[in-house]
Coordinates of C-alpha atoms and ligand atoms in Angstrom, one line a residue:
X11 CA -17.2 -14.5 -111.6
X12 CA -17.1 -11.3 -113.1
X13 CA -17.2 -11.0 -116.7
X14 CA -19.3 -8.5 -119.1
X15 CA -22.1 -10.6 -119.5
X16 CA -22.8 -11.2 -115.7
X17 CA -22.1 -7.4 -115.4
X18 CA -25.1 -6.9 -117.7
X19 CA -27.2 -9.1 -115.2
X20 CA -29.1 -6.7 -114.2
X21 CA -30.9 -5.2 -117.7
X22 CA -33.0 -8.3 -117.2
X23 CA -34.5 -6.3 -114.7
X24 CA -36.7 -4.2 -116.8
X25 CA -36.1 -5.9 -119.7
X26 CA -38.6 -5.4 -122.5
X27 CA -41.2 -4.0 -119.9
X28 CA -41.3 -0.2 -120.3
X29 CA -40.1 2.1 -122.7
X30 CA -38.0 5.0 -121.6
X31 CA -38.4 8.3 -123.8
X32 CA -38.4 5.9 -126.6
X33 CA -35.8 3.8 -125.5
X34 CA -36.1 0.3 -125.0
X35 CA -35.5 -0.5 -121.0
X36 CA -34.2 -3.6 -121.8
X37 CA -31.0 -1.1 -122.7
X38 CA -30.9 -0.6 -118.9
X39 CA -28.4 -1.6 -116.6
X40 CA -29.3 -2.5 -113.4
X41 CA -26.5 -2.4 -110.8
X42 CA -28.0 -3.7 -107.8
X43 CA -27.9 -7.4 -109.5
X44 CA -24.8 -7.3 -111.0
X45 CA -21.3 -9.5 -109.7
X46 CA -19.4 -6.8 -108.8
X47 CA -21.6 -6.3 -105.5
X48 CA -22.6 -10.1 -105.2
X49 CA -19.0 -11.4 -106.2
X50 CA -18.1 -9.1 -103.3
X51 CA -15.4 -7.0 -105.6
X52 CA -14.9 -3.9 -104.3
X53 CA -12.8 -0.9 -105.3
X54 CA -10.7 1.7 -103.2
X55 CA -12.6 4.6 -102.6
X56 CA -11.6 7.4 -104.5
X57 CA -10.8 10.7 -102.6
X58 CA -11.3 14.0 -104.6
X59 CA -7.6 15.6 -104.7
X60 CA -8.0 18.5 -102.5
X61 CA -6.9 22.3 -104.2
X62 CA -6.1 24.5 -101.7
X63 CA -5.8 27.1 -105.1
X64 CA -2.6 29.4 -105.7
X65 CA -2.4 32.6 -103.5
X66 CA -1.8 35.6 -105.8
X67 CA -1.7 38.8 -104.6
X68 CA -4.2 37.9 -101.5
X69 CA -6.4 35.7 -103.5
X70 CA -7.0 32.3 -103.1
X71 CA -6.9 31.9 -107.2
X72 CA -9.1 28.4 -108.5
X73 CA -8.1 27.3 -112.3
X74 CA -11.4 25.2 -113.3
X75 CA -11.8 23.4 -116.7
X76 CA -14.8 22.2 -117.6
X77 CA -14.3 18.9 -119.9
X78 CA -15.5 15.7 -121.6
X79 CA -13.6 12.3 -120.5
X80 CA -14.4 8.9 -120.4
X81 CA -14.5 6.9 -116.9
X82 CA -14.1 3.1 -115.8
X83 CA -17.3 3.1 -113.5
X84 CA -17.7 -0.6 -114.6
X85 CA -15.6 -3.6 -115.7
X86 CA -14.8 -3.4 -119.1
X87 CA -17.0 -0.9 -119.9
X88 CA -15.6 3.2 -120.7
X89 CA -18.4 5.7 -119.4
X90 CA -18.3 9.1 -121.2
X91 CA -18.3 11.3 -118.6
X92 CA -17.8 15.3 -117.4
X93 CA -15.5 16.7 -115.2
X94 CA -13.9 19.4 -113.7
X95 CA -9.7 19.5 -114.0
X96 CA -10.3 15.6 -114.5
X97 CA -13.2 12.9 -116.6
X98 CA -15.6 12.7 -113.4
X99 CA -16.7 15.1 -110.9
X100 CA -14.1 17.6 -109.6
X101 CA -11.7 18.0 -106.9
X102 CA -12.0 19.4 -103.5
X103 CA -11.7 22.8 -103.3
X104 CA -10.1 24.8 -100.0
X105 CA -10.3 27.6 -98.8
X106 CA -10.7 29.7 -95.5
X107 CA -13.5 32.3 -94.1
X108 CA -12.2 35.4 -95.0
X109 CA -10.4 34.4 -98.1
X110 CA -10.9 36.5 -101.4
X111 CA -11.3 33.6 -104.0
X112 CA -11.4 33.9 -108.1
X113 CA -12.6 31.3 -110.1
X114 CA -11.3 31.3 -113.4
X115 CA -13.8 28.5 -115.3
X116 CA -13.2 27.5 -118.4
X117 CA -15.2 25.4 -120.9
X118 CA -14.1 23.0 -123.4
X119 CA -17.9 21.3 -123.4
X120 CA -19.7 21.3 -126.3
X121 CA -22.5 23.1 -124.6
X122 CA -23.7 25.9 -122.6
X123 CA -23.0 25.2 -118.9
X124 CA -22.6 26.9 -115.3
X125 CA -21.0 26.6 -112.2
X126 CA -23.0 27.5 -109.0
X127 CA -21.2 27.7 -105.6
X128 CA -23.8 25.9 -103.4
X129 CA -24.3 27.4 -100.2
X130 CA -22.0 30.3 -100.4
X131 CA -23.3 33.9 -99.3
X132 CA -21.8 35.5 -102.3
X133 CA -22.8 39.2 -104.8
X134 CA -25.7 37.6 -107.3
X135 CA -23.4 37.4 -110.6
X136 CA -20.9 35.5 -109.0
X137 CA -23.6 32.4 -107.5
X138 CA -23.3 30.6 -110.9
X139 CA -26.7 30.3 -111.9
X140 CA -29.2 30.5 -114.9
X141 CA -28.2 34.3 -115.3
X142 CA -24.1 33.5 -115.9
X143 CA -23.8 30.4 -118.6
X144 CA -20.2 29.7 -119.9
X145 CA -20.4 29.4 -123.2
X146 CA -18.7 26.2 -125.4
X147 CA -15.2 27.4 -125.4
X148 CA -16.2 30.0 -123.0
X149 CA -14.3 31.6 -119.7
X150 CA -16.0 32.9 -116.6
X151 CA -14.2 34.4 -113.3
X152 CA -16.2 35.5 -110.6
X153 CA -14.3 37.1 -107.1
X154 CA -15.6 36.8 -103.7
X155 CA -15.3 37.0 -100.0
X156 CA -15.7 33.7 -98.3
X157 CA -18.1 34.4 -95.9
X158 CA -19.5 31.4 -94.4
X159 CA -18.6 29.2 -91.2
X160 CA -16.6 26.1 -91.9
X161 CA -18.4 22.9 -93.7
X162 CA -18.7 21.1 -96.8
X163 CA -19.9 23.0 -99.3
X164 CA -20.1 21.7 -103.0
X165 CA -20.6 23.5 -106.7
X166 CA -22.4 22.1 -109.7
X167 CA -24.0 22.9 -113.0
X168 CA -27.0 25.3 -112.6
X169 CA -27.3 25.7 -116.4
X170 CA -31.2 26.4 -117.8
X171 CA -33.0 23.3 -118.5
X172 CA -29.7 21.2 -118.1
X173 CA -28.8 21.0 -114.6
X174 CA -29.7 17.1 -114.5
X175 CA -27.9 16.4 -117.5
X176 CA -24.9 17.8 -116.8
X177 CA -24.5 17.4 -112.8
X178 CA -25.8 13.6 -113.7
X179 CA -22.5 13.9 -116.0
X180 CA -20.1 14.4 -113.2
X181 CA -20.7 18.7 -113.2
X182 CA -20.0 18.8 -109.5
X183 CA -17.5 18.9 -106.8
X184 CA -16.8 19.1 -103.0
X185 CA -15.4 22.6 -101.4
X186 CA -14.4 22.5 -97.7
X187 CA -14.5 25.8 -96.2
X188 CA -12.4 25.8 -93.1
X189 CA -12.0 28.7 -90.3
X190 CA -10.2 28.7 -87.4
X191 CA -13.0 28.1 -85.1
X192 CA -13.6 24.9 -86.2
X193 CA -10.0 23.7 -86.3
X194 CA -9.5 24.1 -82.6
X195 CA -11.9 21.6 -82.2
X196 CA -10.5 18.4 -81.7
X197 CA -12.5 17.1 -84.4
X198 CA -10.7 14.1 -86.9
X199 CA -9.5 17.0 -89.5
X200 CA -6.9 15.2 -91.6
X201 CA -8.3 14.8 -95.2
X202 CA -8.6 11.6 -96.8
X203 CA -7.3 9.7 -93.7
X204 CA -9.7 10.1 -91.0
X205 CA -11.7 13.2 -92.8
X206 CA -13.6 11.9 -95.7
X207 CA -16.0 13.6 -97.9
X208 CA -18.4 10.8 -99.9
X209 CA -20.3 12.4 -102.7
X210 CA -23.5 10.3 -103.2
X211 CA -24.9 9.6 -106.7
X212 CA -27.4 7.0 -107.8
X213 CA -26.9 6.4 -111.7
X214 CA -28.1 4.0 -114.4
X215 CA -25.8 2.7 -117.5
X216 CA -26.7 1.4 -121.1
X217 CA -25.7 -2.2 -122.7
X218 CA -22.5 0.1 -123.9
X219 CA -21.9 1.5 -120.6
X220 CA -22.8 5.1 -121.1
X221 CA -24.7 6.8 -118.7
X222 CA -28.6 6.2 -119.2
X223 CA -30.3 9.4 -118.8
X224 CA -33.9 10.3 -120.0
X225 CA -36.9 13.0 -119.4
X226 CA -39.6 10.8 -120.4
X227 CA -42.7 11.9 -118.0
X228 CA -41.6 9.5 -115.3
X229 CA -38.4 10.3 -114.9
X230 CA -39.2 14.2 -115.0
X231 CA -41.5 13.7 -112.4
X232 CA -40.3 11.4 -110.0
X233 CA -36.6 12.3 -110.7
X234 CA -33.8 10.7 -112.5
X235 CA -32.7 7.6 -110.4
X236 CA -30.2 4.8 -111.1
X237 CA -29.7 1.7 -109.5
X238 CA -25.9 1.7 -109.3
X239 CA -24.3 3.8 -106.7
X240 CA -21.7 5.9 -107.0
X241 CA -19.5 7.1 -104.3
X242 CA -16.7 9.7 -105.3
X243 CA -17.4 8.7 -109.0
X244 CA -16.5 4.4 -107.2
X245 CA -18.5 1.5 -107.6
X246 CA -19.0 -0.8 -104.4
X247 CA -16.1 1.2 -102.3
X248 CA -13.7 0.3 -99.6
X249 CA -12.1 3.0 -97.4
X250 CA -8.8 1.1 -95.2
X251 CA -9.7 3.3 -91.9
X252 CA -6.8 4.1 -90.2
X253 CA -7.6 6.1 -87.5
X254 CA -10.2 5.6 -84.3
X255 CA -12.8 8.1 -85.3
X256 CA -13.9 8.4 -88.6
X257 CA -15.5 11.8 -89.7
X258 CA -17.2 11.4 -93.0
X259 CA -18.9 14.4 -94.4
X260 CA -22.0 13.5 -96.9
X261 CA -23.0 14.8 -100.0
X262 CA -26.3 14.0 -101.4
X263 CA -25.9 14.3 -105.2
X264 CA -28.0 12.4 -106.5
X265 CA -30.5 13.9 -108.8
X266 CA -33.3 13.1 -107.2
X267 CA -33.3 10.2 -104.2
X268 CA -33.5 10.8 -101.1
X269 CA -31.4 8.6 -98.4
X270 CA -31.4 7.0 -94.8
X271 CA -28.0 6.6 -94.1
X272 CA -27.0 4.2 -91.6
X273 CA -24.9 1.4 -90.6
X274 CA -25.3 -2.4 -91.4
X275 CA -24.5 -3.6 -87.3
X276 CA -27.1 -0.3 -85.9
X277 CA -24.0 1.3 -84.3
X278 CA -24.6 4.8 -83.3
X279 CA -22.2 7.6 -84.3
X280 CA -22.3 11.4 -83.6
X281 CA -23.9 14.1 -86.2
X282 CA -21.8 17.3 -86.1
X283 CA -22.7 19.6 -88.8
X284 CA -25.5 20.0 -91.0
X285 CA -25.5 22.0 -94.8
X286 CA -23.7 25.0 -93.8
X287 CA -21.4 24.6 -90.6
X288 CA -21.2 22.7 -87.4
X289 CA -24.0 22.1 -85.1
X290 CA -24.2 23.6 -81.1
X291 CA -23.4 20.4 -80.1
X292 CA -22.9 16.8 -81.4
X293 CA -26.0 14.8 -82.1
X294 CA -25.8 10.8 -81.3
X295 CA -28.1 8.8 -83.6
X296 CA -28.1 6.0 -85.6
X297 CA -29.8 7.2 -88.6
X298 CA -29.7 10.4 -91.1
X299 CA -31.7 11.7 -94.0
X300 CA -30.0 13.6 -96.7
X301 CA -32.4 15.2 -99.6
X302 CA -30.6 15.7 -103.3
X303 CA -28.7 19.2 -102.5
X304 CA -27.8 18.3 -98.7
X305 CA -25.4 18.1 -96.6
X306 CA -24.1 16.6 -93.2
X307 CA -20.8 15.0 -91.2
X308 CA -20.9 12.1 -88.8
X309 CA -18.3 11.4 -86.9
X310 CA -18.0 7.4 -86.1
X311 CA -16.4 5.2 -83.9
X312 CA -13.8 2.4 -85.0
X313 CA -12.3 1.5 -81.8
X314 CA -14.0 -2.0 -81.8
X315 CA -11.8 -2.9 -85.3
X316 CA -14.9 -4.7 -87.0
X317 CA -15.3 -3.8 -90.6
X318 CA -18.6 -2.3 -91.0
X319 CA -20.7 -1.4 -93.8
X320 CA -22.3 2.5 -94.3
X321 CA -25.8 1.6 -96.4
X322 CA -28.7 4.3 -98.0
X323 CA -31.5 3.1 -98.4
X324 CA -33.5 5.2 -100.5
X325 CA -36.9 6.9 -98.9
X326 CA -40.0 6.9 -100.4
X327 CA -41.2 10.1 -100.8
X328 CA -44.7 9.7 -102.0
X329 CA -47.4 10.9 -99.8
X330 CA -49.8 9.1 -100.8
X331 CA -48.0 5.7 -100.7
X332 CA -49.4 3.9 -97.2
X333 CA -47.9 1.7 -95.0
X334 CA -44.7 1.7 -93.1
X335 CA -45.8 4.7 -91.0
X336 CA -44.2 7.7 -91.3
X337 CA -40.9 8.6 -89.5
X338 CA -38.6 11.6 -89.2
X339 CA -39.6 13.8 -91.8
X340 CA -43.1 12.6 -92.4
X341 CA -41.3 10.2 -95.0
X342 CA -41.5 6.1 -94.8
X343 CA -37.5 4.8 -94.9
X344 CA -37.4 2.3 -97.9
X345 CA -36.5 -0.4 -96.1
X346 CA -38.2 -0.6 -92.4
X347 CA -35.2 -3.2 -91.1
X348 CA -32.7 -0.8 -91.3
X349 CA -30.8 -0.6 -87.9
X350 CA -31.9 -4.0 -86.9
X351 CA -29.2 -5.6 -88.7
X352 CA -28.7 -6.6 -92.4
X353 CA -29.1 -10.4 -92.1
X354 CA -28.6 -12.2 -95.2
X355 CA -27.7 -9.7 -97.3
X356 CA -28.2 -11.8 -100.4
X357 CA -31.8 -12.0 -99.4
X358 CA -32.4 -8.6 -98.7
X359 CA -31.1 -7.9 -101.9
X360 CA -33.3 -10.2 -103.5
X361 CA -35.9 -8.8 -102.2
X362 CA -35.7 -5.3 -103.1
X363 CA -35.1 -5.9 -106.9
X364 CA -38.0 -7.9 -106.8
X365 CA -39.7 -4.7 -105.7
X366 CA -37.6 -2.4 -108.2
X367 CA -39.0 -5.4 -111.2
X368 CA -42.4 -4.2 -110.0
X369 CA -42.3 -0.5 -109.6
X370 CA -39.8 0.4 -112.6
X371 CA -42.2 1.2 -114.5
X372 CA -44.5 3.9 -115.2
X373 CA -46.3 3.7 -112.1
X374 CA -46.2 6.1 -109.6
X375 CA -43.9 4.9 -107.0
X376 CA -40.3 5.1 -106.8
X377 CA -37.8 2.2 -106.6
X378 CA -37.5 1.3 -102.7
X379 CA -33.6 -0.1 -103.0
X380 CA -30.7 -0.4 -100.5
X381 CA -27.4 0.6 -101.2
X382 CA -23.8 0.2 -99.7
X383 CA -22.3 3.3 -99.8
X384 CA -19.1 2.3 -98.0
X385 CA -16.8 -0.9 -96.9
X386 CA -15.1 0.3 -93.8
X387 CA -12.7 -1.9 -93.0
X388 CA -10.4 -0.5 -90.0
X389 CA -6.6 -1.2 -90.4
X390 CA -4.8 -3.3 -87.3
X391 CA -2.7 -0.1 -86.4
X392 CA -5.1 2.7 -85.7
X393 CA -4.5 6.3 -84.7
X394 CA -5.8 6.0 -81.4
X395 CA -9.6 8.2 -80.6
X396 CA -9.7 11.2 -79.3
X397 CA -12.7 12.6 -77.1
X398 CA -15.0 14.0 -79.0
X399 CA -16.0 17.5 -78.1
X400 CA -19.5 17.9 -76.2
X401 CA -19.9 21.1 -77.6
X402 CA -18.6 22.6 -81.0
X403 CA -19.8 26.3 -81.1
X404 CA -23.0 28.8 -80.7
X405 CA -25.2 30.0 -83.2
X406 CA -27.4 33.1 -83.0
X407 CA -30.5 32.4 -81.1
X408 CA -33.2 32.1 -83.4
X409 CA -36.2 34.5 -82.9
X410 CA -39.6 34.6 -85.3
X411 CA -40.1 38.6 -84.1
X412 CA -37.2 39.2 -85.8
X413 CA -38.7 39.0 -89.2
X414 CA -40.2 42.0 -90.4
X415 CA -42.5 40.2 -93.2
X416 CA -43.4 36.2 -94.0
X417 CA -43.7 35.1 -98.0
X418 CA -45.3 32.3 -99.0
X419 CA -43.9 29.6 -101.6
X420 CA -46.1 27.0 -102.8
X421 CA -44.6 23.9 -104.9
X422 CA -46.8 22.1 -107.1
X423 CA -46.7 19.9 -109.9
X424 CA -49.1 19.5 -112.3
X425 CA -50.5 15.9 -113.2
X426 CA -50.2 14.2 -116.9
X427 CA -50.9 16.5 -120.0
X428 CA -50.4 20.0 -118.1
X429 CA -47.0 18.4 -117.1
X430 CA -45.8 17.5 -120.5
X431 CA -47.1 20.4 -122.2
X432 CA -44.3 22.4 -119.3
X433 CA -45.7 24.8 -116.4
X434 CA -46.8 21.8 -114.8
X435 CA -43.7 22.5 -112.0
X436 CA -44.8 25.4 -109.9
X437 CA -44.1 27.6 -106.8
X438 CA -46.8 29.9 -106.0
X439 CA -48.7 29.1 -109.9
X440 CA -45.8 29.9 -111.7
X441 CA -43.3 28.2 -113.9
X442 CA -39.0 29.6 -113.8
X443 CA -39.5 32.3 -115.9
X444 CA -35.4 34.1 -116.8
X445 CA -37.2 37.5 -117.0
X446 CA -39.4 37.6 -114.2
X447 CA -38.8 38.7 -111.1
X448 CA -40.6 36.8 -108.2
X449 CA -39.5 38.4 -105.3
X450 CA -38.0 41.4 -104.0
X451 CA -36.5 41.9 -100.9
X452 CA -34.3 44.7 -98.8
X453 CA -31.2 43.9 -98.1
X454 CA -30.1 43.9 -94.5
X455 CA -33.7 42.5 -93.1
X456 CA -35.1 39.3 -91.9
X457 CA -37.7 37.8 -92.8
X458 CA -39.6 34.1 -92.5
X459 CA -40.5 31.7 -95.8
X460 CA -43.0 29.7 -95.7
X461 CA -42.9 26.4 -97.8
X462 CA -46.0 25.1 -98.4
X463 CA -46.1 21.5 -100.9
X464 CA -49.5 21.3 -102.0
X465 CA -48.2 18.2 -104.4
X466 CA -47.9 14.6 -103.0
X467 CA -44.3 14.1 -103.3
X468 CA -41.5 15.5 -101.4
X469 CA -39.1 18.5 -102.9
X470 CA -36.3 19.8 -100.9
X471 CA -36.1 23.6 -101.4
X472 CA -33.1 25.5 -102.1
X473 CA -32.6 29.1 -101.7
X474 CA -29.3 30.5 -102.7
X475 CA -27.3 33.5 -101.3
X476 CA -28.7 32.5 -97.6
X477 CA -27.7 29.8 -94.6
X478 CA -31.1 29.9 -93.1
X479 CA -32.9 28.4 -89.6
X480 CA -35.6 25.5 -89.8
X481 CA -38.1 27.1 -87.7
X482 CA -40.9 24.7 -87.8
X483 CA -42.3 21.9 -89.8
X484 CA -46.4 22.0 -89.1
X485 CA -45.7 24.2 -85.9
X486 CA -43.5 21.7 -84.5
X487 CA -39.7 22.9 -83.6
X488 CA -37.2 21.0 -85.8
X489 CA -35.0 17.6 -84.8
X490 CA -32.2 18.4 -83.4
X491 CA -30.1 17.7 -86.8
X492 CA -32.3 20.0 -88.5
X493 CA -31.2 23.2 -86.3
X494 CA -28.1 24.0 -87.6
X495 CA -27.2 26.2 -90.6
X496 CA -29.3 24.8 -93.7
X497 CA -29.2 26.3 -97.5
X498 CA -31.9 22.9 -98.5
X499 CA -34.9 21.3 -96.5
X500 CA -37.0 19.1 -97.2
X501 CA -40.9 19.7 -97.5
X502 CA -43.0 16.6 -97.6
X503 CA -46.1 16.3 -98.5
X504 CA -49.2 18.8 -97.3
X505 CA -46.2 19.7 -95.3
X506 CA -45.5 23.3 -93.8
X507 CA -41.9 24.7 -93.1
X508 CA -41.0 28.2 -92.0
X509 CA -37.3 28.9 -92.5
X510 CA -35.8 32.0 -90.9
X511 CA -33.4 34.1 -93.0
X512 CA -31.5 37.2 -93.6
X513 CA -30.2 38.7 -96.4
X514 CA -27.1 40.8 -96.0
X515 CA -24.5 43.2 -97.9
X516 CA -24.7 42.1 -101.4
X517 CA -27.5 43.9 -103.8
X518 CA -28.1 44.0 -107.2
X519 CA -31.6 45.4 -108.3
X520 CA -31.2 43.4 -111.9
X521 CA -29.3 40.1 -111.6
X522 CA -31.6 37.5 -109.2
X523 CA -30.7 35.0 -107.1
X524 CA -32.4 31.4 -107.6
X525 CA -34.9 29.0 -105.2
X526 CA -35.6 26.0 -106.1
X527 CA -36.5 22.7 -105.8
X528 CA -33.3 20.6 -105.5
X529 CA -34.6 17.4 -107.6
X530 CA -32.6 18.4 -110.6
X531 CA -35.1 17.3 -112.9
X532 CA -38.2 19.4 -111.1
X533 CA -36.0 22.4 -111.2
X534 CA -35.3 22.0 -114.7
X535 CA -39.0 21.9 -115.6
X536 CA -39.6 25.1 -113.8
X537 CA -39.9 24.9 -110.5
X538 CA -37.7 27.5 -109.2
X539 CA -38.1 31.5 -108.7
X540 CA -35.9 34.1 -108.5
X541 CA -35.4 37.2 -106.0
X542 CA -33.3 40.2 -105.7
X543 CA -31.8 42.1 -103.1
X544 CA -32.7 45.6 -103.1
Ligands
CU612 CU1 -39.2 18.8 -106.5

């Protein structure tokens, strides 16, 4: 059965328990509990239209309009929405290393917004950040080289103060960058039938079906997280494979949670990329993080024909939360059993609202929850496999004595009052401040960063204009899914990671480029800095 009312199931969940920035949770929609997943319903996923641009003149030429819409997220329900060229998220963009690429943005939204190119190695006033908003009505249209190694790359609202807002919106998109050393490969390359990006994004509805967004002091400082997932802008997805292998390249948009991916049966599968470009060689696992911000691609195996489910669960990131013991990145997974099977699903389900009813409020701890991401279910006539590559390409050796200086970064976050009073988000003491300068480095030198989280929760730390190295995390040498390109990486708690970077070409002794942490909401309350290259 699915009507409205069983749709609205779920705001039982926190019904008249806590109150929200003044609104009463009982206004909340919880997903997790609703028929569409229990009924089973299930929706084709949708794949962002990829736009290769129009080629003028030697430039790859983007037309992007920002815009309101309204979506069909739920039954019967119309979710106002942002977009790009469309009401939700925006499509695919394409381009090639070495490509000159203009972005013409426009703005028909009611407020002031920005587009940041995530990842991209680009001059600072064309990255898309605090220092170049787009007015209401407004029309920005920054040119650059395409400079990176091929991967999926995505761009998103960066505007002051309103980057969770809008990006929670739909502000964000998917850019595949391709170059001709990765399409030799005989990696699956076709998009949208056996090349698949999935944009991943937590979100919570109102009664009315609007999206339920608030920075009351909980959801500032443990991130804004929903309970329905959203998957290319789809509710409880199915993707018809019809190939062999299946190469799925992750997003992690959510504002703020952080996921285990995996697969309902435990299968394995190989991880060939990580934020920026491919890794050395493919990694088999059956398990991968993702932080808000980052990126991977897994390549999977159908051959077997089973339809197979791909589930998050979402990580706790609280250090000071016990039990579980910690795995991978000094984090506890949400749900221990992943890998082991699902069982009954029903059950686990069950389960894990009963643990969302008893943390949703304005405790400390996060929701642990468990969601599908994606219904695979492989079609009789499949394209057959190919063998997977055992390596994909070489990356410059990384070497500490290459760095001529280390800078520290400590992330903080203040506790209650200095919190809601602002400044409570910090790196190194300090709160995002547009007209200071934090840092200045020379251009054409490389040096080591040194994340240090003195807070008890985990941040993943962004730093534009760079694809950096994971050098170490507490003096030991990274996983190997961690030791590809990155432009995000996770610090945990009383954690220490030194990234290796350099910073080429572009300078601009006035406009900075951003770091940040990449839960929206932390960098919104200030904790980010800015650097320029000199
Ligand atoms: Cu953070």
């Amino acid at each position: 059965m699915t009507n409205r009312r069983s749709l609205l199931g779920g705001a039982a969940i926190g019904g008249g328990v806590l109150v929200i920035g003044g609104i009463a949770a009982r206004e909340f929609l919880g997903g997790g509990r609703s028929s569409y997943i229990s009924s089973g319903s299930v929706n084709p996923l949708q794949i962002p239209t990829l736009y290769p641009g129009k080629v003028e003149g030697g430039v790859r030429i983007f037309d992007l309009n920002l815009q309101r819409g309204t979506s069909r997220f739920l039954k019967g329900v119309d979710t106002p929405t942002i977009g790009i060229n469309q009401p939700y998220l925006g499509p695919t963009l394409e381009m090639y290393a070495g490509d000159t690429v203009r972005m013409n943005v426009s703005s028909e939204l009611s407020e002031t917004a920005t587009v940041h190119w995530h990842g991209f190695h680009l001059p600072a006033r064309a990255d898309g950040g605090p220092h170049q908003p787009i007015e209401p009505g407004g029309k920005w249209s920054p040119s650059f080289e395409v400079r990176q190694r091929a991967s999926m790359f995505w761009y998103h609202s960066h505007a002051l103060h309103r980057s969770g807002p809008q990006v929670y919106q739909g502000l964000a998109g998917a850019i595949y960058v391709r170059d001709t050393e990765s399409e030799r490969l005989d990696l699956p390359n076709d998009y949208g039938i056996d090349d698949v990006p999935l944009i991943v994004q937590d979100r919570a509805f109102n009664r009315d079906g609007s999206l339920f967004y608030s920075t009351s002091m909980r959801n500032v400082m443990m991130g804004m997280t929903g309970n329905t997932m959203l998957v290319n802008g789809t509710v409880n997805p199915v993707f018809e494979a019809r190939s062999n292998l299946l190469r799925l390249r992750l997003l992690n948009g959510s504002n703020a949670r952080f996921y285990r991916f995996a697969f309902d049966d435990g299968r394995s599968f190989a991880q060939v990329a990580s934020d920026g470009g491919l890794l050395e060689q493919p990694y088999r696992t059956n398990n991968v993080i993702l932080a808000p911000g980052e990126r991977t691609q897994i390549v999977i195996d159908l051959s077997d024909g089973s339809p197979v489910a791909f589930l998050a669960d979402s990580i706790e990131t609280m250090g000071m939360m016990g039990g579980g013991g910690m795995q991978n990145r000094g984090m506890m997974s949400g749900n221990d059993r992943m890998g082991d099977g699902m069982g009954d699903r029903r059950e686990g389900r069950g389960e894990m609202m009963d643990r969302g009813m008893r943390t949703n409020g304005e405790g400390m701890m996060n929701e642990r929850q468990r969601f599908t991401v994606l219904n695979i279910r492989p079609t009789a006539q499949r394209r057959k496999a190919i063998t997977m590559p055992t390596r994909l390409l070489s990356l410059p050796r990384v070497d500490p004595t290459d760095a001529v200086r280390t800078r520290r970064f400590v992330l903080n976050m203040g506790m209650g009052m200095s919190m809601m009073r602002g400044g409570g988000f910090t790196i190194n003491g300090q709160s995002m401040d547009m007209q200071r300068i934090d840092e200045t480095v020379k251009v054409n030198t490389t040096e080591i960063w040194q994340i240090e989280n003195a807070s008890m929760m985990a941040h993943p730390f962004h730093i534009h204009d760079v694809q950096f190295r994971v050098l170490d995390r507490n003096g030991r040498a990274p996983g190997p899914e961690e030791r590809g390109l990155k432009d995000t990486v996770t610090v945990a708690p009383r954690e220490v990671v030194r990234v290796i970077l350099r910073f080429e070409e572009y300078t601009d002794p006035d406009l900075p480029y951003m770091y940040h942490c990449h839960i929206l909401e932390h960098e919104d309350a200030g904790m980010m800095g800015q650097f320029v290259v000199v």
